[in-house]
GROMACS .gro file of C-alpha atoms in nm:
model
  121
    1MET     CA    1   0.002  -0.017  -0.012
    2LYS     CA    2   0.168   0.339  -0.088
    3MET     CA    3   0.112   0.632   0.132
    4PRO     CA    4   0.055   0.957  -0.042
    5ARG     CA    5   0.310   1.190  -0.019
    6THR     CA    6   0.103   1.515   0.141
    7LEU     CA    7   0.009   1.305   0.422
    8PRO     CA    8   0.365   1.352   0.620
    9SER     CA    9   0.432   1.707   0.524
   10LYS     CA   10   0.020   1.755   0.649
   11PHE     CA   11   0.125   1.606   0.986
   12ALA     CA   12   0.410   1.820   0.993
   13VAL     CA   13   0.201   2.153   1.013
   14THR     CA   14  -0.082   2.027   1.218
   15ALA     CA   15   0.195   1.914   1.476
   16LEU     CA   16   0.350   2.252   1.444
   17ALA     CA   17   0.076   2.465   1.420
   18CYS     CA   18  -0.015   2.291   1.775
   19CYS     CA   19   0.333   2.348   1.919
   20PHE     CA   20   0.280   2.755   1.880
   21ALA     CA   21  -0.081   2.704   1.965
   22LEU     CA   22  -0.076   2.603   2.320
   23PRO     CA   23   0.110   2.868   2.456
   24LEU     CA   24  -0.078   3.131   2.293
   25VAL     CA   25  -0.406   2.941   2.439
   26ASN     CA   26  -0.213   2.948   2.784
   27ALA     CA   27  -0.075   3.311   2.778
   28GLN     CA   28  -0.398   3.377   2.716
   29ASN     CA   29  -0.548   3.252   3.059
   30ALA     CA   30  -0.249   3.336   3.263
   31PRO     CA   31  -0.349   3.618   3.516
   32ASP     CA   32  -0.278   3.963   3.484
   33ASN     CA   33  -0.086   4.034   3.785
   34THR     CA   34   0.064   4.357   3.656
   35ARG     CA   35  -0.062   4.547   3.997
   36GLN     CA   36   0.109   4.291   4.200
   37ASN     CA   37   0.463   4.309   4.023
   38LYS     CA   38   0.491   4.714   4.065
   39LYS     CA   39   0.569   4.826   4.449
   40GLU     CA   40   0.632   5.116   4.587
   41SER     CA   41   0.920   5.046   4.770
   42LEU     CA   42   1.251   5.104   4.606
   43ASP     CA   43   1.482   4.921   4.361
   44ALA     CA   44   1.818   4.932   4.271
   45ASP     CA   45   1.811   5.121   3.988
   46GLN     CA   46   1.632   5.394   4.161
   47GLN     CA   47   1.964   5.477   4.305
   48SER     CA   48   2.048   5.839   4.346
   49ASN     CA   49   2.355   5.948   4.144
   50ALA     CA   50   2.353   6.255   4.393
   51LYS     CA   51   2.717   6.265   4.510
   52SER     CA   52   2.619   6.261   4.912
   53ASP     CA   53   2.389   5.960   4.808
   54VAL     CA   54   2.686   5.776   4.643
   55GLN     CA   55   2.904   5.815   4.929
   56ILE     CA   56   2.645   5.695   5.193
   57THR     CA   57   2.626   5.417   4.967
   58ALA     CA   58   2.980   5.346   4.954
   59SER     CA   59   3.015   5.336   5.309
   60VAL     CA   60   2.770   5.146   5.427
   61ARG     CA   61   2.918   4.902   5.181
   62LYS     CA   62   3.217   4.931   5.295
   63ALA     CA   63   3.098   4.843   5.650
   64ILE     CA   64   2.919   4.555   5.582
   65MET     CA   65   3.191   4.404   5.345
   66ALA     CA   66   3.459   4.441   5.611
   67ASP     CA   67   3.241   4.249   5.863
   68LYS     CA   68   3.372   3.932   5.804
   69ASP     CA   69   3.189   3.682   6.002
   70LEU     CA   70   2.887   3.778   5.750
   71SER     CA   71   2.804   3.513   5.494
   72THR     CA   72   2.799   3.570   5.134
   73TYR     CA   73   2.425   3.653   5.123
   74ALA     CA   74   2.467   3.944   5.351
   75HIS     CA   75   2.769   4.046   5.160
   76ASN     CA   76   2.548   4.079   4.835
   77VAL     CA   77   2.276   4.277   5.035
   78LYS     CA   78   2.123   4.589   4.763
   79VAL     CA   79   2.239   4.894   4.939
   80ILE     CA   80   1.982   5.170   4.763
   81THR     CA   81   2.063   5.550   4.888
   82SER     CA   82   1.796   5.802   4.787
   83ASN     CA   83   1.801   6.148   5.008
   84GLY     CA   84   2.020   6.056   5.259
   85ARG     CA   85   1.788   5.744   5.375
   86VAL     CA   86   1.936   5.387   5.323
   87THR     CA   87   1.735   5.098   5.237
   88LEU     CA   88   1.870   4.766   5.248
   89LYS     CA   89   1.692   4.466   5.081
   90GLY     CA   90   1.782   4.096   4.989
   91PRO     CA   91   1.862   3.791   5.181
   92VAL     CA   92   2.025   3.667   5.502
   93GLU     CA   93   2.145   3.341   5.635
   94SER     CA   94   1.940   3.410   5.992
   95GLU     CA   95   1.780   3.686   6.187
   96GLU     CA   96   2.105   3.748   6.354
   97GLU     CA   97   2.265   3.835   6.064
   98LYS     CA   98   1.996   4.055   5.945
   99ASN     CA   99   2.055   4.269   6.277
  100LYS     CA  100   2.385   4.219   6.217
  101VAL     CA  101   2.419   4.406   5.898
  102PHE     CA  102   2.126   4.643   5.969
  103ALA     CA  103   2.347   4.762   6.271
  104ASP     CA  104   2.673   4.794   6.053
  105ALA     CA  105   2.490   4.991   5.816
  106THR     CA  106   2.331   5.208   6.082
  107SER     CA  107   2.699   5.231   6.242
  108ALA     CA  108   2.827   5.358   5.884
  109THR     CA  109   2.606   5.646   5.843
  110SER     CA  110   2.387   5.937   6.043
  111GLY     CA  111   2.092   5.883   5.819
  112LYS     CA  112   1.794   5.693   5.862
  113VAL     CA  113   1.845   5.311   5.769
  114ILE     CA  114   1.510   5.123   5.605
  115ASN     CA  115   1.581   4.758   5.694
  116GLN     CA  116   1.411   4.526   5.416
  117LEU     CA  117   1.592   4.253   5.468
  118THR     CA  118   1.445   3.892   5.478
  119VAL     CA  119   1.568   3.558   5.588
  120LYS     CA  120   1.655   3.290   5.353
  121GLN     CA  121   1.411   3.010   5.370
   0.00000   0.00000   0.00000
């Protein structure tokens, strides 16, 4: 029995169409969580370029890096300074480490420090 030549090509076209259509169907059913993803807190890209803010960020970063008892997570926290206010963000190993990073940052600046650090799960 001979198989028509167009049958494999029709199968390939149908299979390809299904592969591309499935993600579109899933994307249409996905909930819109745009509002949830927009936070009112500072992000690293909102770091001020004012000379005083850059100096404050550098001194806080230097104080955190000088503390060799901290984990790699703690050494990599985000330090964001805007209008003299320092915001700390990112995961740390424990509650004690969270307090230690906050203390290091507070000692390095005379301004307000906002602690948004989280303990890694």
